[in-house]
């Protein structure tokens, strides 16, 4: 068996000259190529695993924290032995993170030996799907080509500096496993390539998720893609790129003519049918075919008529698919498929088939007359499908229009399965699968009386899995392929790693006790090395479990006794050679009474290194009997395999070697006579919903009737009785089982059996018969029956149970502030200040008659508004019993913000669905307003007069101060004091920084120095009030503006029109004045004087603008939101911190109107409510959350766009007003206009006029920073292969900028930036480093400033010290302030 799997593995990797790097215990990909889950080659000894020395050996975390979030590892680690390079011949571990970091780890101690970040990660906030937290980078498990020591992986990022899903992309990287250097021709972006099976469709990585593990076949890397939370117009894709970097094939699961047409937007078209598989790999059993499984779709080409799996199908949703691989070109084409008969209903209830992959089973162990090659797949629909890999079954080709698969296995209460099934091909054959919230189910392989494949549930674990999604694929190991050493490994998001003896013992799964592990990342399976295993934890660590490798002896184990008859015994010798000097062998222990050892057989003295010792072990069944003897202590045994551990206790002559060495032994107990065994002892069919398709067809099950003795077994009788709280000994009437029509036997009310052995039938020694069962009845109620079988090998019985009940019915309610419950999808938290919190709850009650399962749950996970327990409450797969409820609390807790801001809208959605087919997808919209403290001079309405303008970077080299007038308030400085001082002295702007300083001025700061609050630049407290913020780190300033004399929208810089006028009208308390807005004058506005100034320039807008056209939409107006409740646009809605006008236009692609609001909200609709009125464009003055160069409405202000001109009263055509605001060629308009405000005493105005003549837009992308007063840019310098170009790495963090690095290397001649986050210093260029052929090789933006470059992977942006004296620093001030003063 082991040789078969190894040959299959070798067949699919590149056949290149040289020695393969693959070691015999390596894991170069996710499990095996067939995804069978059986791994015989990793020296996992159950005696060692259950011993006292097995446990956690090391635990490490990476260095790729991003935006304050822990680095996460969703990809499974790989274990590999390179053939060349620094680590040649040494087993290493490769780990891959969601921040796009790759790590090379020492497999023995976890030391990070090499690391590299490939690109900045994709932000989860760009898609609004929280299945993955924080960032998306390397999600799937890569694959290694042992022929070239190359690891292939997909990383999600952005090709340029802009965020947003429209800018997202996937890249296939090819890295040397040791150096992590990219191979020539890589990375490759498959974005924009069309599908081979539909050229009208093209691939876009930003809207897709690459989750299934990769497959390497015929030198082509194949990857599966699905969607993010069913968002956007995703489809399922298979992408094939060869090992030279050439895109070979793209295959789409939804194509013409039946799939929705792709229309050029990100929401139209698509069709779904994603390839997700909960991370399980693509499976293959030959070089010319590949298997995968898809999820829900929309095309539904198959309706009612049966269809052959060999015929073309354009909509492969909810399907097991076999695609043909053209071995010459690598291209893929549909070969065969299976689609469940109820797949359209599965779509409606989110009961996807594609939640698991296709496990192909070893044909040497799993085959029958009806299938030479067998596979199994699982789904959210609570079923496992056993399929013929050579004839998948098509659509509705089974009896009565059902499924033409080999067998359907039903999970308890329809529990959903994610990830897939595992298998064990020895000892008769078993498969394993774990439903959410239920025990792992164990099925044994068998054949019915016709020789057809039949699996029977024979056991389950005592422990339930986590009650939420994330349990991994069952994986089975053996020690050197030896029967009796199989371990079943289960990974759990809550319960960590569990291990069991893979073969049930007396109908039970025996747990192997191990030290507990932390909670694990979703959908893990262990990656195995040489006697060790590696896992990723949910808190962002890689852990290693194993036993110390320092064993005092090398022994001839595992020891297999073979078959031993009950009543006899057998003795074998164990021979061990000493690896070190042994002072004394102190004793020997056995874990089982059946395997006996004696201390007297051990040597009494010292054992020299290299010397052998031999001692006997006896498999003793001489005192055992098949059944208990009354009033005796003779133990009973049953035929079957027994395993145990023998432990040698030593006193070693050398330290650091274990003193307890476990040895594995096993033997098979056999009966000389026939012995009847029935597995399982109970078959529970669970509940069926009356009237459902499953109830009408009947629910299937099976039992296996075995003769585990050495003599022929003859059936002597069969009978049954319905259970009513008693048995036949209590007067229950036994009924003989007789044959019915078509081989059907009644074995109880509601229960029938197929092809049941009859009286007189003979089962030969070692033989078995699998019997199919069906539970079917039209009436509600609980049902039970006992089938009893008599034979010359004993009497056995099996219990059947099942129930028929009404359908589940979901009632969704939301808690109210008064403690009640209402049915609504709109939840308003109201206004709330930082430091306070409010909780509202979602309640789903099952008011039906059978179990209700939550099939989709996407909770909000915002920093201010989110589910209290997003991974536990109302989780996917959660079962709600009739009459019971499940609750999911949502917390609104605003974060601290700078004072004097308008209320900030915060919102989120919780998307839910259940298997109640009348329920449908529910999206609950939660929203609230986060308020801030109003300080300083107040307006009559109680709000602050000075509004918060933002955090700004001050004192740029050669630029002077943003606000030139300083008042040092010392220990009394606060924002309200500074604002009062500014008002008293006639200034419009007031800014605080460095704890104690108050700066004032009249010139608006330039947008290029603005920093978003998310960057946390302004975090220093005010000296006079530690609850207030006064700038940050000495060069960042908290700026406020007088709202009666200035409006941010009215101070916009010129537009790109040939001539434009921008005016700003403000008021003061006493009189009017004007000031030059471009000269940087420090003269305050004098209440008793009046001046005017104007200037002309050729300029392009650097401040926010309103785009005239966005995709196919045109700007209409700035309009009001409804004031009496409700929304002006009542279609879809979206809100997140990745909002742009382009994102909103794409989201609303199927509507006539879209509008942005509050900078981060998007609304769609086909009509605009009449109560929404037109207001000045200047009212839409809030920059977009993800694009500060554009406006996205404002508070209660809609920036409205229409797909075509409209004449509605509330959204009147504005062609003339638009054209008057810009030139005919302009695509953007300034939001500036005239506005005025007055007090009861007087008014004042400030105006400016600037003209431009069709200036070209300024570059907005990253640039090379020329340096500063001390350093000048030199070149892009390539890192040498033999070391580093600069000798000292002084700083590495995600706040890196060129200025930070140059400031950090004052005593060095050279400074260099690399990877966007590293700063290196040195006095000489080392190791003959060479200059790159072009500066463009250093094109990675700085982590702390996306407008400038900071080197690249393996390349330094090099700066050299200028040969001038450094300016002297002033004493008694911070260094940063000294540099500003010198500048």
Short mmCIF file of N, CA, C and O in Angstrom, two decimals, residues 1261-1348:
data_model
loop_
_atom_site.label_atom_id
_atom_site.label_comp_id
_atom_site.label_asym_id
_atom_site.label_seq_id
_atom_site.Cartn_x
_atom_site.Cartn_y
_atom_site.Cartn_z
N UNK A 1261 1.12 58.55 -7.65
CA UNK A 1261 1.70 57.28 -7.25
C UNK A 1261 2.99 57.46 -6.46
O UNK A 1261 3.47 58.57 -6.25
N UNK A 1262 3.61 56.37 -6.00
CA UNK A 1262 4.84 56.45 -5.22
C UNK A 1262 5.99 57.02 -6.06
O UNK A 1262 6.04 56.88 -7.28
N UNK A 1263 6.93 57.68 -5.38
CA UNK A 1263 8.10 58.27 -6.03
C UNK A 1263 9.33 57.91 -5.22
O UNK A 1263 9.25 57.42 -4.09
N UNK A 1264 10.49 58.17 -5.81
CA UNK A 1264 11.75 57.99 -5.10
C UNK A 1264 12.00 59.25 -4.27
O UNK A 1264 12.08 60.36 -4.79
N UNK A 1265 12.13 59.08 -2.97
CA UNK A 1265 12.43 60.21 -2.10
C UNK A 1265 13.88 60.63 -2.35
O UNK A 1265 14.80 59.82 -2.24
N UNK A 1266 14.15 61.93 -2.70
CA UNK A 1266 15.52 62.34 -3.03
C UNK A 1266 16.44 62.38 -1.83
O UNK A 1266 17.66 62.44 -1.99
N UNK A 1267 15.90 62.32 -0.62
CA UNK A 1267 16.75 62.36 0.56
C UNK A 1267 16.40 63.53 1.45
O UNK A 1267 15.33 64.12 1.36
N UNK A 1268 17.35 63.90 2.34
CA UNK A 1268 17.13 65.04 3.23
C UNK A 1268 18.40 65.86 3.32
O UNK A 1268 19.31 65.73 2.48
N UNK A 1269 18.51 66.68 4.32
CA UNK A 1269 19.65 67.58 4.44
C UNK A 1269 20.96 66.83 4.62
O UNK A 1269 22.03 67.34 4.30
N UNK A 1270 20.89 65.60 5.10
CA UNK A 1270 22.11 64.84 5.38
C UNK A 1270 22.41 63.75 4.36
O UNK A 1270 23.57 63.39 4.17
N UNK A 1271 21.39 63.17 3.75
CA UNK A 1271 21.57 62.05 2.82
C UNK A 1271 20.96 62.37 1.47
O UNK A 1271 19.94 63.07 1.38
N UNK A 1272 21.57 61.81 0.42
CA UNK A 1272 21.05 61.94 -0.94
C UNK A 1272 20.87 60.57 -1.55
O UNK A 1272 21.68 59.66 -1.32
N UNK A 1273 19.79 60.41 -2.32
CA UNK A 1273 19.53 59.12 -2.98
C UNK A 1273 20.65 58.81 -3.98
O UNK A 1273 21.10 59.69 -4.74
N UNK A 1274 21.08 57.54 -4.01
CA UNK A 1274 22.16 57.10 -4.90
C UNK A 1274 21.66 56.20 -6.02
O UNK A 1274 21.82 56.50 -7.19
N UNK A 1275 21.03 55.05 -5.65
CA UNK A 1275 20.66 54.05 -6.65
C UNK A 1275 19.85 52.95 -5.99
O UNK A 1275 19.66 52.94 -4.78
N UNK A 1276 19.39 52.04 -6.84
CA UNK A 1276 18.80 50.79 -6.35
C UNK A 1276 19.91 49.75 -6.35
O UNK A 1276 20.47 49.42 -7.40
N UNK A 1277 20.25 49.26 -5.16
CA UNK A 1277 21.40 48.37 -4.98
C UNK A 1277 20.91 46.96 -4.69
O UNK A 1277 20.11 46.75 -3.77
N UNK A 1278 21.37 45.99 -5.46
CA UNK A 1278 20.94 44.60 -5.29
C UNK A 1278 21.71 43.94 -4.16
O UNK A 1278 22.93 44.09 -4.06
N UNK A 1279 20.98 43.20 -3.32
CA UNK A 1279 21.64 42.44 -2.27
C UNK A 1279 22.48 41.32 -2.90
O UNK A 1279 22.00 40.61 -3.79
N UNK A 1280 23.72 41.14 -2.47
CA UNK A 1280 24.56 40.06 -3.03
C UNK A 1280 24.10 38.69 -2.54
O UNK A 1280 23.42 38.58 -1.51
N UNK A 1281 24.47 37.64 -3.26
CA UNK A 1281 24.09 36.28 -2.87
C UNK A 1281 24.89 35.79 -1.66
O UNK A 1281 24.49 34.85 -0.99
N UNK A 1282 26.03 36.43 -1.40
CA UNK A 1282 26.94 35.93 -0.37
C UNK A 1282 26.81 36.64 0.97
O UNK A 1282 27.61 36.41 1.87
N UNK A 1283 25.87 37.53 1.12
CA UNK A 1283 25.73 38.25 2.37
C UNK A 1283 24.89 39.50 2.19
O UNK A 1283 24.05 39.57 1.29
N UNK A 1284 25.13 40.50 3.01
CA UNK A 1284 24.39 41.75 2.97
C UNK A 1284 25.25 42.88 2.40
O UNK A 1284 26.46 42.92 2.60
N UNK A 1285 24.59 43.81 1.70
CA UNK A 1285 25.30 44.96 1.15
C UNK A 1285 25.67 45.95 2.26
O UNK A 1285 26.73 46.57 2.21
N UNK A 1286 24.79 46.10 3.23
CA UNK A 1286 25.06 46.94 4.40
C UNK A 1286 24.99 46.06 5.63
O UNK A 1286 24.14 45.18 5.74
N UNK A 1287 25.89 46.33 6.58
CA UNK A 1287 26.11 45.34 7.63
C UNK A 1287 25.18 45.38 8.80
O UNK A 1287 25.12 44.43 9.57
N UNK A 1288 24.39 46.44 9.01
CA UNK A 1288 23.63 46.54 10.25
C UNK A 1288 22.16 46.81 9.97
O UNK A 1288 21.81 47.82 9.36
N UNK A 1289 21.31 45.89 10.39
CA UNK A 1289 19.86 46.09 10.32
C UNK A 1289 19.42 46.74 11.62
O UNK A 1289 19.37 46.11 12.67
N UNK A 1290 19.11 48.03 11.56
CA UNK A 1290 18.84 48.77 12.79
C UNK A 1290 17.36 48.84 13.14
O UNK A 1290 17.00 48.92 14.31
N UNK A 1291 16.50 48.86 12.14
CA UNK A 1291 15.06 48.98 12.40
C UNK A 1291 14.30 48.13 11.38
O UNK A 1291 14.64 48.12 10.20
N UNK A 1292 13.26 47.43 11.84
CA UNK A 1292 12.32 46.74 10.94
C UNK A 1292 10.94 46.87 11.56
O UNK A 1292 10.68 46.32 12.63
N UNK A 1293 10.06 47.61 10.91
CA UNK A 1293 8.69 47.72 11.41
C UNK A 1293 7.77 48.21 10.30
O UNK A 1293 8.23 48.58 9.21
N UNK A 1294 6.48 48.21 10.60
CA UNK A 1294 5.48 48.57 9.61
C UNK A 1294 5.17 50.06 9.60
O UNK A 1294 4.17 50.48 9.02
N UNK A 1295 6.02 50.86 10.25
CA UNK A 1295 5.88 52.31 10.19
C UNK A 1295 7.02 52.94 9.39
O UNK A 1295 7.24 54.15 9.45
N UNK A 1296 7.76 52.12 8.68
CA UNK A 1296 8.98 52.59 8.02
C UNK A 1296 8.71 53.62 6.94
O UNK A 1296 7.81 53.47 6.11
N UNK A 1297 9.51 54.69 6.95
CA UNK A 1297 9.56 55.68 5.88
C UNK A 1297 11.03 55.96 5.59
O UNK A 1297 11.93 55.59 6.36
N UNK A 1298 11.27 56.64 4.49
CA UNK A 1298 12.66 57.02 4.16
C UNK A 1298 13.22 57.92 5.25
O UNK A 1298 14.36 57.76 5.70
N UNK A 1299 12.41 58.87 5.71
CA UNK A 1299 12.89 59.81 6.72
C UNK A 1299 13.28 59.09 8.01
O UNK A 1299 14.30 59.40 8.63
N UNK A 1300 12.46 58.12 8.43
CA UNK A 1300 12.78 57.38 9.65
C UNK A 1300 14.13 56.69 9.51
O UNK A 1300 14.97 56.72 10.41
N UNK A 1301 14.37 56.07 8.38
CA UNK A 1301 15.63 55.34 8.18
C UNK A 1301 16.82 56.31 8.15
O UNK A 1301 17.85 56.05 8.77
N UNK A 1302 16.66 57.40 7.43
CA UNK A 1302 17.78 58.36 7.37
C UNK A 1302 18.06 58.95 8.74
O UNK A 1302 19.22 59.19 9.09
N UNK A 1303 17.03 59.19 9.51
CA UNK A 1303 17.22 59.70 10.86
C UNK A 1303 17.86 58.67 11.78
O UNK A 1303 18.43 59.02 12.82
N UNK A 1304 17.74 57.39 11.42
CA UNK A 1304 18.26 56.32 12.27
C UNK A 1304 19.73 56.04 12.00
O UNK A 1304 20.39 55.38 12.80
N UNK A 1305 20.27 56.50 10.87
CA UNK A 1305 21.66 56.19 10.49
C UNK A 1305 22.54 57.44 10.49
O UNK A 1305 23.33 57.65 9.56
N UNK A 1306 22.47 58.31 11.52
CA UNK A 1306 23.22 59.57 11.45
C UNK A 1306 24.73 59.39 11.48
O UNK A 1306 25.46 60.20 10.92
N UNK A 1307 25.21 58.30 12.12
CA UNK A 1307 26.64 58.12 12.24
C UNK A 1307 27.24 57.25 11.14
O UNK A 1307 28.42 56.93 11.18
N UNK A 1308 26.42 56.87 10.15
CA UNK A 1308 26.90 56.00 9.08
C UNK A 1308 27.00 56.78 7.76
O UNK A 1308 26.37 57.82 7.56
N UNK A 1309 27.78 56.21 6.83
CA UNK A 1309 27.94 56.80 5.51
C UNK A 1309 26.81 56.42 4.57
O UNK A 1309 26.50 57.14 3.62
N UNK A 1310 26.20 55.26 4.82
CA UNK A 1310 25.14 54.78 3.93
C UNK A 1310 23.91 54.38 4.74
O UNK A 1310 24.02 53.89 5.87
N UNK A 1311 22.76 54.58 4.13
CA UNK A 1311 21.49 54.09 4.66
C UNK A 1311 20.73 53.43 3.51
O UNK A 1311 20.75 53.92 2.38
N UNK A 1312 20.07 52.31 3.80
CA UNK A 1312 19.33 51.60 2.76
C UNK A 1312 18.02 51.06 3.29
O UNK A 1312 17.93 50.64 4.44
N UNK A 1313 17.01 51.07 2.42
CA UNK A 1313 15.69 50.55 2.80
C UNK A 1313 15.33 49.36 1.93
O UNK A 1313 15.56 49.38 0.71
N UNK A 1314 14.73 48.33 2.55
CA UNK A 1314 14.46 47.09 1.85
C UNK A 1314 13.13 46.52 2.31
O UNK A 1314 12.72 46.74 3.46
N UNK A 1315 12.44 45.79 1.41
CA UNK A 1315 11.18 45.10 1.74
C UNK A 1315 10.09 46.05 2.22
O UNK A 1315 9.10 45.61 2.78
N UNK A 1316 10.28 47.37 2.06
CA UNK A 1316 9.27 48.32 2.49
C UNK A 1316 9.25 48.59 3.98
O UNK A 1316 8.60 49.53 4.42
N UNK A 1317 10.01 47.80 4.78
CA UNK A 1317 9.92 47.92 6.24
C UNK A 1317 11.26 47.79 6.95
O UNK A 1317 11.32 47.89 8.16
N UNK A 1318 12.34 47.52 6.21
CA UNK A 1318 13.63 47.32 6.85
C UNK A 1318 14.56 48.50 6.57
O UNK A 1318 14.58 49.04 5.46
N UNK A 1319 15.34 48.88 7.58
CA UNK A 1319 16.33 49.94 7.45
C UNK A 1319 17.70 49.37 7.77
O UNK A 1319 17.90 48.76 8.84
N UNK A 1320 18.66 49.57 6.86
CA UNK A 1320 20.03 49.06 7.02
C UNK A 1320 21.00 50.22 6.98
O UNK A 1320 20.82 51.18 6.22
N UNK A 1321 22.05 50.16 7.80
CA UNK A 1321 23.08 51.19 7.84
C UNK A 1321 24.46 50.55 7.64
O UNK A 1321 24.65 49.36 7.91
N UNK A 1322 25.42 51.35 7.20
CA UNK A 1322 26.78 50.86 7.04
C UNK A 1322 27.71 51.97 6.60
O UNK A 1322 27.28 53.01 6.09
N UNK A 1323 29.02 51.70 6.76
CA UNK A 1323 30.03 52.66 6.34
C UNK A 1323 30.70 52.26 5.04
O UNK A 1323 31.57 52.97 4.55
N UNK A 1324 30.30 51.09 4.49
CA UNK A 1324 30.87 50.64 3.23
C UNK A 1324 29.89 49.69 2.56
O UNK A 1324 29.04 49.08 3.22
N UNK A 1325 30.00 49.59 1.24
CA UNK A 1325 29.21 48.62 0.48
C UNK A 1325 29.95 47.29 0.51
O UNK A 1325 31.11 47.19 0.09
N UNK A 1326 29.31 46.25 1.01
CA UNK A 1326 29.95 44.97 1.27
C UNK A 1326 29.64 43.95 0.19
O UNK A 1326 28.66 44.08 -0.56
N UNK A 1327 30.46 42.90 0.14
CA UNK A 1327 30.23 41.69 -0.66
C UNK A 1327 30.00 41.97 -2.14
O UNK A 1327 29.23 41.28 -2.81
N UNK A 1328 30.65 43.02 -2.62
CA UNK A 1328 30.61 43.32 -4.05
C UNK A 1328 29.19 43.49 -4.57
O UNK A 1328 28.84 43.03 -5.66
N UNK A 1329 28.36 44.15 -3.78
CA UNK A 1329 26.97 44.38 -4.19
C UNK A 1329 26.93 45.24 -5.45
O UNK A 1329 27.71 46.18 -5.61
N UNK A 1330 25.99 44.92 -6.35
CA UNK A 1330 25.91 45.58 -7.65
C UNK A 1330 24.66 46.46 -7.74
O UNK A 1330 23.61 46.15 -7.15
N UNK A 1331 24.80 47.54 -8.52
CA UNK A 1331 23.67 48.44 -8.75
C UNK A 1331 22.72 47.80 -9.76
O UNK A 1331 23.16 47.20 -10.75
N UNK A 1332 21.41 47.91 -9.51
CA UNK A 1332 20.42 47.37 -10.43
C UNK A 1332 20.45 48.13 -11.75
O UNK A 1332 20.88 49.30 -11.82
N UNK A 1333 20.00 47.47 -12.80
CA UNK A 1333 20.01 48.10 -14.12
C UNK A 1333 19.05 49.27 -14.19
O UNK A 1333 19.18 50.14 -15.04
N UNK A 1334 18.08 49.32 -13.31
CA UNK A 1334 17.10 50.40 -13.31
C UNK A 1334 16.62 50.64 -11.89
O UNK A 1334 16.53 49.70 -11.08
N UNK A 1335 16.31 51.91 -11.58
CA UNK A 1335 15.75 52.21 -10.27
C UNK A 1335 14.40 51.56 -10.05
O UNK A 1335 13.93 51.43 -8.92
N UNK A 1336 13.76 51.15 -11.14
CA UNK A 1336 12.44 50.53 -11.02
C UNK A 1336 12.49 49.19 -10.30
O UNK A 1336 11.46 48.65 -9.91
N UNK A 1337 13.69 48.63 -10.13
CA UNK A 1337 13.80 47.38 -9.37
C UNK A 1337 13.47 47.60 -7.90
O UNK A 1337 13.15 46.66 -7.18
N UNK A 1338 13.59 48.83 -7.43
CA UNK A 1338 13.21 49.17 -6.04
C UNK A 1338 11.82 49.81 -6.08
O UNK A 1338 11.68 51.03 -6.08
N UNK A 1339 10.81 48.99 -6.16
CA UNK A 1339 9.45 49.50 -6.37
C UNK A 1339 8.47 49.08 -5.29
O UNK A 1339 7.28 49.05 -5.50
N UNK A 1340 8.97 48.75 -4.10
CA UNK A 1340 8.09 48.40 -2.99
C UNK A 1340 7.86 49.65 -2.13
O UNK A 1340 8.80 50.27 -1.67
N UNK A 1341 6.60 50.00 -1.93
CA UNK A 1341 6.30 51.22 -1.19
C UNK A 1341 6.62 51.03 0.28
O UNK A 1341 6.62 49.92 0.81
N UNK A 1342 6.91 52.14 0.93
CA UNK A 1342 7.23 52.12 2.35
C UNK A 1342 5.99 51.77 3.16
O UNK A 1342 4.88 52.23 2.85
N UNK A 1343 6.18 50.97 4.19
CA UNK A 1343 5.05 50.57 5.03
C UNK A 1343 4.41 51.78 5.71
O UNK A 1343 3.21 51.82 5.94
N UNK A 1344 5.23 52.79 6.04
CA UNK A 1344 4.71 53.94 6.75
C UNK A 1344 4.37 55.12 5.86
O UNK A 1344 3.89 56.15 6.34
N UNK A 1345 4.61 55.01 4.54
CA UNK A 1345 4.30 56.10 3.62
C UNK A 1345 4.18 55.53 2.22
O UNK A 1345 5.18 55.26 1.56
N UNK A 1346 2.95 55.34 1.77
CA UNK A 1346 2.72 54.67 0.49
C UNK A 1346 3.03 55.56 -0.71
O UNK A 1346 2.90 55.13 -1.85
N UNK A 1347 3.49 56.81 -0.46
CA UNK A 1347 3.82 57.70 -1.59
C UNK A 1347 5.28 57.63 -1.97
O UNK A 1347 5.71 58.34 -2.88
N UNK A 1348 6.07 56.82 -1.29
CA UNK A 1348 7.49 56.73 -1.61
C UNK A 1348 7.93 55.28 -1.56
O UNK A 1348 7.28 54.43 -0.96
#
